[in-house]
Coordinates of N, CA and C in Angstrom, one line a residue:
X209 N 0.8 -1.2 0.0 CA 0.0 0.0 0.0 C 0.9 1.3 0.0
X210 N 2.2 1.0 1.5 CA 2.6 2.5 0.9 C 3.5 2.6 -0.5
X211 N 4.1 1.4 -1.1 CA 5.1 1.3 -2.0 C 4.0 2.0 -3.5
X212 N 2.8 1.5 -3.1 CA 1.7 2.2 -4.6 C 1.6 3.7 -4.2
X213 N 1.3 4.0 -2.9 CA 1.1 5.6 -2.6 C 2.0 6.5 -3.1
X214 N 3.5 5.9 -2.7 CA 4.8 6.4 -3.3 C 5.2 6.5 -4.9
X215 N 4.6 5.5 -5.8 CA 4.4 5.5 -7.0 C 3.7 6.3 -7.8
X216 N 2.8 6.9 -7.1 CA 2.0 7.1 -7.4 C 2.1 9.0 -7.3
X217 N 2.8 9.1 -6.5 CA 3.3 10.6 -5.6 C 4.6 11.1 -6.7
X218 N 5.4 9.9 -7.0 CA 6.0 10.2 -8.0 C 5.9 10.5 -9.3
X219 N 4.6 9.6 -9.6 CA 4.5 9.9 -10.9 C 3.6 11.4 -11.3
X220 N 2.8 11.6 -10.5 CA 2.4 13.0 -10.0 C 3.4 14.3 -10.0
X221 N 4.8 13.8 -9.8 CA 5.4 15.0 -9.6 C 6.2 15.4 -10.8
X222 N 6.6 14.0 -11.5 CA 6.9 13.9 -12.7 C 6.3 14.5 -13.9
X223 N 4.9 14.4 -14.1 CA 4.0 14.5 -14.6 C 3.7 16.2 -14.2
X224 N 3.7 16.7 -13.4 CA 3.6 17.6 -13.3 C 4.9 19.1 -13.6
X225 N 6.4 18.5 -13.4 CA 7.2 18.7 -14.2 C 7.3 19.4 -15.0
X226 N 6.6 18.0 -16.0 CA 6.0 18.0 -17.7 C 5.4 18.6 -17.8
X227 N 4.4 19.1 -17.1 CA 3.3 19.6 -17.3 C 4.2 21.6 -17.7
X228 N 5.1 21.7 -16.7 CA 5.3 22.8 -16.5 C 6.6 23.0 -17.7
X229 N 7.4 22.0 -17.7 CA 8.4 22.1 -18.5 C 7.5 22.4 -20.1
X230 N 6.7 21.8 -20.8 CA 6.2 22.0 -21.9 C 5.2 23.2 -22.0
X231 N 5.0 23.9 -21.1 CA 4.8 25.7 -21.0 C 6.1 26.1 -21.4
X232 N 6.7 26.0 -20.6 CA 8.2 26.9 -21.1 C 8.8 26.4 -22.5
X233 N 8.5 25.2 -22.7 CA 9.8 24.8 -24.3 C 8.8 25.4 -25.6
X234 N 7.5 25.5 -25.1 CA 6.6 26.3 -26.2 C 6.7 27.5 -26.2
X235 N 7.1 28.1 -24.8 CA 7.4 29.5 -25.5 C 8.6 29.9 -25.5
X236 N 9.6 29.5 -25.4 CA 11.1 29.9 -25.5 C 11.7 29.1 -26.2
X237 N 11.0 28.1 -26.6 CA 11.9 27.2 -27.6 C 12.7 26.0 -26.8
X238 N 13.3 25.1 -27.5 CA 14.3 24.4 -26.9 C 15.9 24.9 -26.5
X239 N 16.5 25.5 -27.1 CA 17.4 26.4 -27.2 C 17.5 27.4 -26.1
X240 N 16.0 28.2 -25.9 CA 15.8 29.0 -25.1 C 15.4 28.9 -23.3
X241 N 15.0 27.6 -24.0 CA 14.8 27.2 -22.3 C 15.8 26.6 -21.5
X242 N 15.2 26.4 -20.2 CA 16.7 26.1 -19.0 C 16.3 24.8 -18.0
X243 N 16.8 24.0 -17.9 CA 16.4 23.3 -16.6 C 15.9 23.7 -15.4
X244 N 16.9 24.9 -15.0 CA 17.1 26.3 -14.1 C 15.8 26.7 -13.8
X245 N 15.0 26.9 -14.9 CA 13.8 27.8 -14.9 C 12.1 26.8 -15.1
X246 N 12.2 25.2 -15.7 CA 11.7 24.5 -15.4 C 11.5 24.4 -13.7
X247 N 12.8 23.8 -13.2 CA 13.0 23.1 -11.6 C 12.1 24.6 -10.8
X248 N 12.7 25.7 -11.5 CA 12.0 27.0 -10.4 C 10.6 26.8 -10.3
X249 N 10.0 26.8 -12.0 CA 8.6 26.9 -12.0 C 8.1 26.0 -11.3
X250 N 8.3 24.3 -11.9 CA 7.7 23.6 -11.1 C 7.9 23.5 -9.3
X251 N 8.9 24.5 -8.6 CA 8.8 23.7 -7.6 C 9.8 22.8 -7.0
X252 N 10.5 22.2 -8.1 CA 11.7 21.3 -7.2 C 12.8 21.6 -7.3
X253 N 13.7 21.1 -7.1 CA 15.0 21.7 -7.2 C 15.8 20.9 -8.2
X254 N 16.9 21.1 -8.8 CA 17.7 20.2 -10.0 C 18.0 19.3 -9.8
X255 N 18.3 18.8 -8.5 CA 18.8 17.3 -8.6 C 18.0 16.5 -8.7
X256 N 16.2 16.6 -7.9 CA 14.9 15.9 -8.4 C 15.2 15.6 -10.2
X257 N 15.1 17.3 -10.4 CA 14.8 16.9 -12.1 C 15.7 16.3 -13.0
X258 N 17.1 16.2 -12.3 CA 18.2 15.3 -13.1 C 17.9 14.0 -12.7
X259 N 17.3 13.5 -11.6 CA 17.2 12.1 -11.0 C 16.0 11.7 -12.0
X260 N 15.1 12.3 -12.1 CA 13.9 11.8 -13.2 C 13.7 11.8 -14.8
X261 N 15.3 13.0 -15.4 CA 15.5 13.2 -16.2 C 17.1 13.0 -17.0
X262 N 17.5 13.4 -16.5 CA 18.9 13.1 -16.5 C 19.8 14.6 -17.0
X263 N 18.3 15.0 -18.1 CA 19.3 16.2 -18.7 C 17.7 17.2 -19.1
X264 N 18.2 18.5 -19.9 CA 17.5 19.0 -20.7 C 16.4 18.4 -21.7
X265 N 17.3 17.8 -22.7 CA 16.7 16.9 -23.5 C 16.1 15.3 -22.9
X266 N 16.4 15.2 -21.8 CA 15.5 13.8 -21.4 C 14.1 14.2 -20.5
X267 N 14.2 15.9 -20.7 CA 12.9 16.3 -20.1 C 12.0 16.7 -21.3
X268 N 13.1 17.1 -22.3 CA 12.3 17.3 -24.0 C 11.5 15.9 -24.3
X269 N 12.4 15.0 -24.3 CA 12.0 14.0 -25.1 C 10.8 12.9 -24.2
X270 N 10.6 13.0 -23.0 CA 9.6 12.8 -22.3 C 8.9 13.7 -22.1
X271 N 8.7 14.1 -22.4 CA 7.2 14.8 -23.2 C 6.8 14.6 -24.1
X272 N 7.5 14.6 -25.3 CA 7.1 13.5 -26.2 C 6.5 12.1 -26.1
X273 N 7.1 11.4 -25.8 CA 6.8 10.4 -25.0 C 5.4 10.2 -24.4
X274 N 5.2 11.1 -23.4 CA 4.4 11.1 -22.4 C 2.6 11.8 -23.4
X275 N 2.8 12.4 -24.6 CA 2.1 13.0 -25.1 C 1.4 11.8 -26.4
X276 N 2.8 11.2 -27.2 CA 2.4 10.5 -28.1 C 2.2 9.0 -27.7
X277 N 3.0 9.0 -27.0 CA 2.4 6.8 -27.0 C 1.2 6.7 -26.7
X278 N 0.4 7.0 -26.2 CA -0.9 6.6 -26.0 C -1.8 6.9 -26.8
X279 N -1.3 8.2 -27.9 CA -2.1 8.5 -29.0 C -1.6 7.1 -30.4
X280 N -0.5 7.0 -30.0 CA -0.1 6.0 -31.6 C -0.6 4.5 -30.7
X281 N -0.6 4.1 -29.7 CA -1.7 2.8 -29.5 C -3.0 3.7 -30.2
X282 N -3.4 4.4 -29.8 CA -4.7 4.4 -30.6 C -4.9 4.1 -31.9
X283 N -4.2 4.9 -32.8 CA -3.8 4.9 -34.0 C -3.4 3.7 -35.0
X284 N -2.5 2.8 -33.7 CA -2.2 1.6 -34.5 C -3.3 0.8 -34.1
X285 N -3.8 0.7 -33.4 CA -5.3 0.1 -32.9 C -5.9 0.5 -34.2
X286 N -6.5 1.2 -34.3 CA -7.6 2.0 -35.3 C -7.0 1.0 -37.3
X287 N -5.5 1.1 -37.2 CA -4.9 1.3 -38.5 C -5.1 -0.9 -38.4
X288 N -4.9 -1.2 -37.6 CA -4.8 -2.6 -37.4 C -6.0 -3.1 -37.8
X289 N -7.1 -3.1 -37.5 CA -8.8 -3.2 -37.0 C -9.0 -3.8 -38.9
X290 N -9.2 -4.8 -38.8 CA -9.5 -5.6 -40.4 C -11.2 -5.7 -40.0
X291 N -11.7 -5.3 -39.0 CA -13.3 -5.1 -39.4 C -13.5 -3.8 -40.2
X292 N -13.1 -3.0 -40.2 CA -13.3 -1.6 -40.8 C -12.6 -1.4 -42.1
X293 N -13.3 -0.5 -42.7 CA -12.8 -0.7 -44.6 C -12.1 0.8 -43.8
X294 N -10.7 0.8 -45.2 CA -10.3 2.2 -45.3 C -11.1 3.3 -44.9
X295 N -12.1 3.7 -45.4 CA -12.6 4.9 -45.0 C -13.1 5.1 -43.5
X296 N -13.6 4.0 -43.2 CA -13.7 3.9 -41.8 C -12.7 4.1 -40.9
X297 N -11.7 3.3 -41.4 CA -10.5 3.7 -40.8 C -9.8 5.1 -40.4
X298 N -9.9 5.4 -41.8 CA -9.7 6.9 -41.8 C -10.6 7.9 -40.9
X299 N -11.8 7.9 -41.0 CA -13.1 8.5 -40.5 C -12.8 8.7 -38.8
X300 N -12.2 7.1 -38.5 CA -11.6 7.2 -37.0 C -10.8 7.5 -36.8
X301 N -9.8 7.8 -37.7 CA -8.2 8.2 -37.9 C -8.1 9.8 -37.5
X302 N -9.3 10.6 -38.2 CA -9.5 12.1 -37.9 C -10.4 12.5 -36.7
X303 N -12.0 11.5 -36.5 CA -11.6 12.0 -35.0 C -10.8 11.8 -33.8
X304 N -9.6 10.9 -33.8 CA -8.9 11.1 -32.8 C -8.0 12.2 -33.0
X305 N -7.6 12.0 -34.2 CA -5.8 13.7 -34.8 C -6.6 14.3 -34.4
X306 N -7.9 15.1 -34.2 CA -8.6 16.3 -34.1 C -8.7 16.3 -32.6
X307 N -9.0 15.9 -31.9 CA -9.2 15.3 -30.7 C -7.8 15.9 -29.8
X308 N -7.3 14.9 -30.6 CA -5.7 15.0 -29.6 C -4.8 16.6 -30.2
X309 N -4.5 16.6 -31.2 CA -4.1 18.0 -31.5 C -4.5 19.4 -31.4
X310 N -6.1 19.6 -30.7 CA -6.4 20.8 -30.6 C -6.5 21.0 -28.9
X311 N -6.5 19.3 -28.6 CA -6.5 19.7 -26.8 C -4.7 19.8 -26.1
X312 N -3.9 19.6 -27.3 CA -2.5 19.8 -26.7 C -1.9 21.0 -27.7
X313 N -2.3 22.3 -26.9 CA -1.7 23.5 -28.3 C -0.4 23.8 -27.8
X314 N 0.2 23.7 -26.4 CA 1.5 23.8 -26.3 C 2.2 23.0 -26.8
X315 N 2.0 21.8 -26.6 CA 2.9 20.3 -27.1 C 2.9 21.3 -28.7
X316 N 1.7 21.0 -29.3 CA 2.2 21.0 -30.8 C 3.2 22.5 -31.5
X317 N 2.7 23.4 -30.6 CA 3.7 24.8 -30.6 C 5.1 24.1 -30.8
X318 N 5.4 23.7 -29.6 CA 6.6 23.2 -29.3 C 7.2 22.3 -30.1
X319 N 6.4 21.0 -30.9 CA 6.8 20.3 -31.6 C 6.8 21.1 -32.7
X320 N 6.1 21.8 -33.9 CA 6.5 22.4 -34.6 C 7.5 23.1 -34.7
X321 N 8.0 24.3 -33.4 CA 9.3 25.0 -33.6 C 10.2 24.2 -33.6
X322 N 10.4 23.1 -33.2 CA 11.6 21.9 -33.0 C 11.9 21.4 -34.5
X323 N 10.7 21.4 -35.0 CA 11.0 20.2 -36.4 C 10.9 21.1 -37.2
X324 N 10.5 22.4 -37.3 CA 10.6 22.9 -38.3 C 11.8 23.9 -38.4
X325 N 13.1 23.4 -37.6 CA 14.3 24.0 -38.1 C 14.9 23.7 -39.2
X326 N 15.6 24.5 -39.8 CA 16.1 23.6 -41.5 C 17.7 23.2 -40.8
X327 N 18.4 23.5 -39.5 CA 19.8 22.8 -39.3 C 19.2 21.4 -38.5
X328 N 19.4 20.4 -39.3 CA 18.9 19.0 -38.6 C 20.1 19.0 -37.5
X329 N 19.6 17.9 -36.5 CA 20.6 17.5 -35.1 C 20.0 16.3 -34.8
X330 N 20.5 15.7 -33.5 CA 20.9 14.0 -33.1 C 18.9 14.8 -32.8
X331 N 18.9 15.9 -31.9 CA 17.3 15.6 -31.3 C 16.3 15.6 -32.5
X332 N 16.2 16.4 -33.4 CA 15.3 16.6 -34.4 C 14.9 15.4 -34.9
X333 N 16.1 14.5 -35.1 CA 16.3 13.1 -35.6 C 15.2 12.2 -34.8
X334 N 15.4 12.8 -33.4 CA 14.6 11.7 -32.7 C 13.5 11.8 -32.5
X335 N 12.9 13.3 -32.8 CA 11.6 13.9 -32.9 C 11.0 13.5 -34.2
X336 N 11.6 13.6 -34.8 CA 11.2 13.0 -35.8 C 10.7 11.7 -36.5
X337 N 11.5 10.8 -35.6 CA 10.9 9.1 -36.0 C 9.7 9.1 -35.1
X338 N 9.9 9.7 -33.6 CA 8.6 9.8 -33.2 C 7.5 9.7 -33.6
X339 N 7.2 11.2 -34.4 CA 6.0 11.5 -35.1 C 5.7 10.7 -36.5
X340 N 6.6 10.3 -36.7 CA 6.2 9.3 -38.1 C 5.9 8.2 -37.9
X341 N 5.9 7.7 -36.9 CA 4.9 6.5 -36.3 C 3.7 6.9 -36.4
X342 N 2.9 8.3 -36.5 CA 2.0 8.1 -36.7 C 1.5 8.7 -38.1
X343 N 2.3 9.5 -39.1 CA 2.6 9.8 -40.4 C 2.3 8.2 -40.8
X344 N 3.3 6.9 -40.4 CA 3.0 5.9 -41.0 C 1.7 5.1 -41.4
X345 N 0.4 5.5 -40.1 CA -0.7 4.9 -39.6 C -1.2 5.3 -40.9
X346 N -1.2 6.4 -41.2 CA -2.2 7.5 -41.9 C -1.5 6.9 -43.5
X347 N -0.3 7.2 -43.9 CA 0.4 6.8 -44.9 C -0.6 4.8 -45.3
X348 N -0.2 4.4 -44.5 CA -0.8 2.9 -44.4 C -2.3 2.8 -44.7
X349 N -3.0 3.2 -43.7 CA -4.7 3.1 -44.0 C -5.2 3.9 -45.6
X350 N -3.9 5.0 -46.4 CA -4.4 5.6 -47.6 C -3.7 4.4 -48.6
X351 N -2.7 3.5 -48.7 CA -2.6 2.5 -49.4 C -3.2 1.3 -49.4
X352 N -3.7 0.8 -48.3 CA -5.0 0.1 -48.5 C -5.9 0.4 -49.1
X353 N -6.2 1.8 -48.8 CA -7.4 1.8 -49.7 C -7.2 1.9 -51.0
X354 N -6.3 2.4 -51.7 CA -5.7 2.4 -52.8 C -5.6 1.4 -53.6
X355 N -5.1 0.1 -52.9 CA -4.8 -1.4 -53.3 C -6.1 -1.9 -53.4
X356 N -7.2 -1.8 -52.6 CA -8.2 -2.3 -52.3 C -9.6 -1.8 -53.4
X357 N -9.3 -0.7 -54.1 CA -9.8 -0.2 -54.8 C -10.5 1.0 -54.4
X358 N -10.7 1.2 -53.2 CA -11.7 1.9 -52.4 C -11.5 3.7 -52.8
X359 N -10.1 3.6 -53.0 CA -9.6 5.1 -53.1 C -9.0 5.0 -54.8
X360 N -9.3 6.4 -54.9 CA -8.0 6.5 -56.2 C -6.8 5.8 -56.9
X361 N -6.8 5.4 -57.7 CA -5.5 4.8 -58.1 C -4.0 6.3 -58.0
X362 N -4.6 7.3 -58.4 CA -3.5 8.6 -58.5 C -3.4 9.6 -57.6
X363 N -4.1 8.4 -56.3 CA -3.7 9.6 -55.2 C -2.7 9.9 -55.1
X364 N -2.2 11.2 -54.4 CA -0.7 11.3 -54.4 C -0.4 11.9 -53.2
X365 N -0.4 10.4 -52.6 CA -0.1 10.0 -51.2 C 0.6 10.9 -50.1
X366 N 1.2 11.4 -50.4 CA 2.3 12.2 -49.8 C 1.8 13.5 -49.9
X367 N 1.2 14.2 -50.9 CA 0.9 15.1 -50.2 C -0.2 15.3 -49.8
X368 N -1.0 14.2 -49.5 CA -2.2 14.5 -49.0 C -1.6 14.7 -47.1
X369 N -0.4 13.9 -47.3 CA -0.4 13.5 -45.8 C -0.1 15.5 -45.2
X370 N 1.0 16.1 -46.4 CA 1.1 17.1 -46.2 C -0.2 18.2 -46.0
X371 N -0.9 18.0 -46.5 CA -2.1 18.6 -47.0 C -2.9 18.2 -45.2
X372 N -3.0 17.5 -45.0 CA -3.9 17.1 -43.3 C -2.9 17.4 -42.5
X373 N -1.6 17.4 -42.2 CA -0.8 18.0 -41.0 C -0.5 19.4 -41.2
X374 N -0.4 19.7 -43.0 CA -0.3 20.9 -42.7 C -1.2 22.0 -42.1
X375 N -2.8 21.7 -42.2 CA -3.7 22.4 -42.0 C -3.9 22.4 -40.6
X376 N -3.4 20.9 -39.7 CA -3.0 21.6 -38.1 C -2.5 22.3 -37.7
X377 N -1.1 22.6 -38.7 CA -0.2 23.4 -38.5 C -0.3 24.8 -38.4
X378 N -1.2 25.2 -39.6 CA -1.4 26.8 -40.0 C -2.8 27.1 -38.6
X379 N -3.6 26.0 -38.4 CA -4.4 26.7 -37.2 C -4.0 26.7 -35.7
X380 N -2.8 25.7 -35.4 CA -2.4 25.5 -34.3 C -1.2 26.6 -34.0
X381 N -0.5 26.5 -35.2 CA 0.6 27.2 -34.6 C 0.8 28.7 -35.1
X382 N -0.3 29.1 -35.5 CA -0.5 30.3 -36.2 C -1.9 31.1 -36.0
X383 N -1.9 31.1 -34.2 CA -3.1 30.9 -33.8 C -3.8 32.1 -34.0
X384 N -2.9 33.8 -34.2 CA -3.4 34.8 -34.2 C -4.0 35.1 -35.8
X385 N -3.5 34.5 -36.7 CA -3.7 34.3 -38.2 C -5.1 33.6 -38.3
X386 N -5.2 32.5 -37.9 CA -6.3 31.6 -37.9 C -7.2 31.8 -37.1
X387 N -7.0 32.7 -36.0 CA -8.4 33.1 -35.2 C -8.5 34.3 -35.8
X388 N -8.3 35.0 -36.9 CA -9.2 36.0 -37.7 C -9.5 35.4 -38.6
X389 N -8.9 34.6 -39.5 CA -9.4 33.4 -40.7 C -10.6 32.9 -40.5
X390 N -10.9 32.3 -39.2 CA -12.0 31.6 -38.5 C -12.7 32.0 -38.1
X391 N -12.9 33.5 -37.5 CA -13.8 34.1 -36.8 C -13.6 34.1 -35.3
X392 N -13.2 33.4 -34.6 CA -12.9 33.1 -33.5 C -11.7 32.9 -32.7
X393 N -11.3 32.5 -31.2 CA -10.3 32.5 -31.1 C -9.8 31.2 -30.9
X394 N -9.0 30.9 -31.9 CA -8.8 29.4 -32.3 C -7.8 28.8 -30.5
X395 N -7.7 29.0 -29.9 CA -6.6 29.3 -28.4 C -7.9 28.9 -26.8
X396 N -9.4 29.4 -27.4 CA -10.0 29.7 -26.3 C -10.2 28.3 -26.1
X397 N -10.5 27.5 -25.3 CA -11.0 26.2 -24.9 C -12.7 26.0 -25.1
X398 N -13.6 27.0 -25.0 CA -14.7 26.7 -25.1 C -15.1 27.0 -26.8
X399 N -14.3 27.6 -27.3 CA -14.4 27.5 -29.0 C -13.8 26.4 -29.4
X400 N -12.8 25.8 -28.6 CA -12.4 24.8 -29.7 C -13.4 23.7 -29.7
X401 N -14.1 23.2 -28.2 CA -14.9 22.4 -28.2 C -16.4 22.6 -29.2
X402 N -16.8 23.5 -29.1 CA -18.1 24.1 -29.8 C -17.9 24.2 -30.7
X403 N -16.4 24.7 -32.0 CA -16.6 25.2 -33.0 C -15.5 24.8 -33.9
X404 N -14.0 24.9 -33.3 CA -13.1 24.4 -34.3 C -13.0 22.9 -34.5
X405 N -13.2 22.1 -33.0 CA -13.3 20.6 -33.5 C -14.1 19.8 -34.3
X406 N -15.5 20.4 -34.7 CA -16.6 20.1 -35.0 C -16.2 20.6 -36.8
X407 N -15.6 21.2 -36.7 CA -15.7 22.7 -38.1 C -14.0 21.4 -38.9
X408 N -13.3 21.4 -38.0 CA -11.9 20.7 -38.6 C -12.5 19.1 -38.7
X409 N -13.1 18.5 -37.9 CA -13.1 17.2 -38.5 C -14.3 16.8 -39.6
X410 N -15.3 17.6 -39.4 CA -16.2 17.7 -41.0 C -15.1 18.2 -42.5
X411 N -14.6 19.8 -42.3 CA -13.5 19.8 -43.4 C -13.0 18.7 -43.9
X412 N -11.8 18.2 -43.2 CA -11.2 17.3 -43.6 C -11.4 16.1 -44.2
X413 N -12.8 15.6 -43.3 CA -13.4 14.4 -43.7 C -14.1 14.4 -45.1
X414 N -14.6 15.8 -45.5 CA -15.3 16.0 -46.9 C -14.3 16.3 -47.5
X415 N -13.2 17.0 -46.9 CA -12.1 17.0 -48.2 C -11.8 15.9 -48.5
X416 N -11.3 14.8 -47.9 CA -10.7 13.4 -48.1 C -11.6 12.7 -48.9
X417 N -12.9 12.3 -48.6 CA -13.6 11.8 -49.5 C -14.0 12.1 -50.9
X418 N -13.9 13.7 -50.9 CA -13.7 14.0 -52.4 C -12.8 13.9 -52.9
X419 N -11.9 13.4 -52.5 CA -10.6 13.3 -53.3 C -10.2 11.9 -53.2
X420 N -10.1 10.8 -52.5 CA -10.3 9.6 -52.4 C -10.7 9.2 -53.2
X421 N -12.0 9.2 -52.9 CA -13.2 7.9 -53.2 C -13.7 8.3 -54.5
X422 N -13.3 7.1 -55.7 CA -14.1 7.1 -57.0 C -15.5 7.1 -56.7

């Protein structure tokens, strides 16, 4: 009992960290930010955050972590599922991306400034295969249907995939551009539930299908 309470207290503190460290690496960047100023905000001191982290980047890269694995089980769940035709697949494929990307706007802040540097490094590299675990899901469920006949033979696969991450991109990380685009403020929590999630996974879904499906 106490060995779970303790586990439990930890993971709480860890998590909470996270919580604070990925406020700061969205707004100052990776580069810009400090262990220094994480350990202040959250509360603990550096040696906590080196014991549960080791470094800078083992606080970057769990947050990744902590953000995507539970979304790519979904995803490979969804992408796996041989009861469901392609479009279904898909259909389930966008309400979760919609789901998970409009309720994490720091994470994706953050992950875009990171990957969208043109000098590649050891971390970008790692950010990188990250997210294409689930580039793959998406990549995968549009060649079935392809093979299967369900979709186009001339899709052109690749930039559709561009064409759906990049339109997270321009409303997520370009929130002052897009909340006049949109009419609203694409940032507020009670618009995104009422209006952008509802508004982004109909778009998409009627884009896709008109372009898909013979």
């Amino acid at each position: 009992m106490i060995t779970t309470i303790m586990e439990k207290e930890k993971t709480d503190k860890k998590d909470h960290i996270l919580d604070v460290a990925e406020r700061i690496f969205a707004e100052f960047g990776y580069d810009g930010a400090s262990t220094r100023a994480i350990s202040g905000e959250a509360g603990v001191n550096m040696a906590m955050l080196n014991y549960y982290f080791g470094s800078k980047e083992g606080v970057f890269l769990a947050i990744f972590e902590r953000r995507i694995a539970m979304f790519q089980q979904v995803l490979a769940e969804i992408g796996n599922d041989t009861s469901f035709s392609p479009w279904e697949k898909l259909d389930k494929y966008i309400e979760s991306y919609v789901e998970k990307v409009v309720n994490n706007n720091c994470f994706h802040i953050m992950l875009h400034r990171e990957i969208s540097k043109t000098k590649k490094s050891e971390l970008t590299d790692k950010i990188t295969a990250i997210v294409m675990k689930n580039v793959t899901v998406f990549q995968g469920i549009i060649a079935d249907g392809v093979k299967s006949g369900e979709f186009k033979k001339d899709t052109d696969q690749e930039l559709l995939v561009a064409t759906i991450f990049g339109t997270k991109n321009y409303i997520i990380n370009t929130p002052h551009i897009s909340s006049v685009v949109l009419g609203y403020d694409v940032l507020d929590g009670e618009a995104q539930e009422d209006k952008l999630k509802p508004r982004l996974k109909k778009y998409l879904k009627t884009l896709l299908k008109a372009y898909l499906q013979n």
